[in-house]
Short mmCIF file of N, CA and C in Angstrom, two decimals:
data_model
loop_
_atom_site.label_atom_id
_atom_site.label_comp_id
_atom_site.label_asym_id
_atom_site.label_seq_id
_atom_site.Cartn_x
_atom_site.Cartn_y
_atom_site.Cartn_z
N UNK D 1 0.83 -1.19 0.00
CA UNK D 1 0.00 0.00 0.00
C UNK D 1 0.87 1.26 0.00
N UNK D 2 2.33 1.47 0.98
CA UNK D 2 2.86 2.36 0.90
C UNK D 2 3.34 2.95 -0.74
N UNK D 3 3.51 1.52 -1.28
CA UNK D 3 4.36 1.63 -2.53
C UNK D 3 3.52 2.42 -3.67
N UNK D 4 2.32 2.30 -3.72
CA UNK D 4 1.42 2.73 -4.24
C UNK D 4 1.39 4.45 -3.88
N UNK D 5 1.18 4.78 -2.76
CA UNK D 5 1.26 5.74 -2.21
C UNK D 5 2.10 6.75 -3.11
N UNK D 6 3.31 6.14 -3.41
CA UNK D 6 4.75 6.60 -3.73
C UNK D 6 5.16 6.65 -5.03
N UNK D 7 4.59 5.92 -5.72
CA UNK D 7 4.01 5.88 -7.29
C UNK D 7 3.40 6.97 -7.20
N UNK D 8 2.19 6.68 -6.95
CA UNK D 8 1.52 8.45 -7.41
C UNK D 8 1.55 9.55 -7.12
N UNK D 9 2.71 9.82 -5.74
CA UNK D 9 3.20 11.13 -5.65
C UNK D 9 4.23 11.41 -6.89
N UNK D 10 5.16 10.34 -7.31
CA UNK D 10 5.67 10.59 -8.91
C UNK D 10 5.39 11.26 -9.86
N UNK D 11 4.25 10.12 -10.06
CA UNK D 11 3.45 10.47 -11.11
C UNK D 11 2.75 12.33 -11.30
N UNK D 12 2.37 12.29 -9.75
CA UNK D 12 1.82 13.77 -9.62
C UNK D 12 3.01 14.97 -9.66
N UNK D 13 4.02 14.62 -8.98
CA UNK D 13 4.96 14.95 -9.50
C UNK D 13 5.81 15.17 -11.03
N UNK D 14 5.31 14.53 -11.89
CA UNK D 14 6.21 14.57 -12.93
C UNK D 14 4.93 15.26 -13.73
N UNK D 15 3.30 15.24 -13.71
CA UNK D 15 2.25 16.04 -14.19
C UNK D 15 2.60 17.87 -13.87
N UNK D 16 2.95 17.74 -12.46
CA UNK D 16 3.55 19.05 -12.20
C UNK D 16 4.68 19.56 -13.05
N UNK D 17 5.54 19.19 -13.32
CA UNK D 17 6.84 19.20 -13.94
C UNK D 17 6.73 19.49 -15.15
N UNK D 18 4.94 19.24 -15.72
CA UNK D 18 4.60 19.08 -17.41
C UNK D 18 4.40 20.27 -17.49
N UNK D 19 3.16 20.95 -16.74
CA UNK D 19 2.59 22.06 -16.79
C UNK D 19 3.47 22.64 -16.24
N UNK D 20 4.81 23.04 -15.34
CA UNK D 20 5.08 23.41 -15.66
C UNK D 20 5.87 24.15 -16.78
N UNK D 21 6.21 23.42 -17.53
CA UNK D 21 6.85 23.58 -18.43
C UNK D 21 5.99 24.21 -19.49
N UNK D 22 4.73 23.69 -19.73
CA UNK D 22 3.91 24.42 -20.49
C UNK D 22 3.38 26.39 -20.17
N UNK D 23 3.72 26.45 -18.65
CA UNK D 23 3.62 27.55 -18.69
C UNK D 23 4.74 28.66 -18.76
N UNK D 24 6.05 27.68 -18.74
CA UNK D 24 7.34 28.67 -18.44
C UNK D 24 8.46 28.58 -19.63
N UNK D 25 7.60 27.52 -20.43
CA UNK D 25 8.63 26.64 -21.79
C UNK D 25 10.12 27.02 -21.52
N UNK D 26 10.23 26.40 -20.27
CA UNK D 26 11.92 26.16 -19.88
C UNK D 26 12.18 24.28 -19.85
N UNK D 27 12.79 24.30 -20.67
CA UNK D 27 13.23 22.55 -20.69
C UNK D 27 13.57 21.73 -19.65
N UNK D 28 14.00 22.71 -18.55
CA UNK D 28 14.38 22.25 -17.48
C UNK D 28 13.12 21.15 -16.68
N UNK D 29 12.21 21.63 -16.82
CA UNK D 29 10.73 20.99 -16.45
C UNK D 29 10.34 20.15 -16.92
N UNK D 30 10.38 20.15 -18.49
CA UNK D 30 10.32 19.01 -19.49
C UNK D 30 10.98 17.71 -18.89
N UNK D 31 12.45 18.01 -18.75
CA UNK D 31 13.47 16.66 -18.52
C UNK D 31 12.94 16.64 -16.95
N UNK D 32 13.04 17.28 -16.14
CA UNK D 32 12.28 16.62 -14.81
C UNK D 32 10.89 15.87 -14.69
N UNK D 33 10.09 16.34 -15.84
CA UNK D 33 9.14 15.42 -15.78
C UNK D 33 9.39 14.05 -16.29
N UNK D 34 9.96 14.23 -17.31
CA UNK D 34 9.95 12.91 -18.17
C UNK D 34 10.40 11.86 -17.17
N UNK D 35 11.89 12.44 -16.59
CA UNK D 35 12.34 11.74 -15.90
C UNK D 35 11.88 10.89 -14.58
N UNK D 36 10.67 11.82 -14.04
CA UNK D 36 9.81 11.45 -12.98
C UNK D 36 8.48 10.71 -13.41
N UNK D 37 8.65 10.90 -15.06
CA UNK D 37 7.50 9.66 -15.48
C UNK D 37 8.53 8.52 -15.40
N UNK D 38 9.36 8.50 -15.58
CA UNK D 38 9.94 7.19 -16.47
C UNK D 38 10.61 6.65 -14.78
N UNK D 39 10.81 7.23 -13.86
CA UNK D 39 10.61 6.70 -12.58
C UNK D 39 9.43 6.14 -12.08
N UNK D 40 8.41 6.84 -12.46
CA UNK D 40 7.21 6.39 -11.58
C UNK D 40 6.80 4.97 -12.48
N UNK D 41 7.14 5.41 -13.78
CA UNK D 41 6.20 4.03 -14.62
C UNK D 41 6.91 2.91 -14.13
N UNK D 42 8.25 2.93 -13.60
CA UNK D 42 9.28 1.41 -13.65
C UNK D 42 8.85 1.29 -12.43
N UNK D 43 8.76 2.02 -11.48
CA UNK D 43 8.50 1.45 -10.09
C UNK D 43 6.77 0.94 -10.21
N UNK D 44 6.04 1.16 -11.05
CA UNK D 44 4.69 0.71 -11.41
C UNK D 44 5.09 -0.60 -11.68
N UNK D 45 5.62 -0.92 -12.66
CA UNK D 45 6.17 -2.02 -13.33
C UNK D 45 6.52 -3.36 -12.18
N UNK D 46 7.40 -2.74 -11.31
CA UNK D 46 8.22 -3.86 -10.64
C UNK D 46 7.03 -3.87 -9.58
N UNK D 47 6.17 -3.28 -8.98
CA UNK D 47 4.93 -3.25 -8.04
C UNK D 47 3.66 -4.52 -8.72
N UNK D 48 3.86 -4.00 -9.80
CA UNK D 48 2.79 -5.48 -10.31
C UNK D 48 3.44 -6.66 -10.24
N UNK D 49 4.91 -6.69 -10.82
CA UNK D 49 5.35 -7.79 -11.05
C UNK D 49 5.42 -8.48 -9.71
N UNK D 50 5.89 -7.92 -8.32
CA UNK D 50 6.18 -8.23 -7.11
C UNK D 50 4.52 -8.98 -6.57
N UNK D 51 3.46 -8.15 -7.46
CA UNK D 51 2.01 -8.72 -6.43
C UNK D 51 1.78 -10.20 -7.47
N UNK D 52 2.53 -10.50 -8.30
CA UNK D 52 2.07 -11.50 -8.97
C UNK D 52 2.70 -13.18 -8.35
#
């Protein structure tokens, strides 16, 4: 349950990171999001695989 928790502060995290970027079109935001998608999706990943 925690793990879950922690995923979607990521995720909400890296949505933040989008818009921002959409409102400040500094790249810097861009690559923090992506990067905090592509964190949140793998730790998604290994969370299913672990409940299986």
């Amino acid at each position: 349950m925690k793990q879950i928790i922690i995923i979607k502060i990521f995720y909400l995290a890296a949505i933040i990171g989008f818009i921002t970027y959409l409102i400040t079109k500094k790249s810097g935001f861009m690559f923090c999001g992506g990067l905090l998608l592509i964190v949140a999706s793998t730790l998604k990943i290994i969370n299913d695989k672990n409940k299986k």
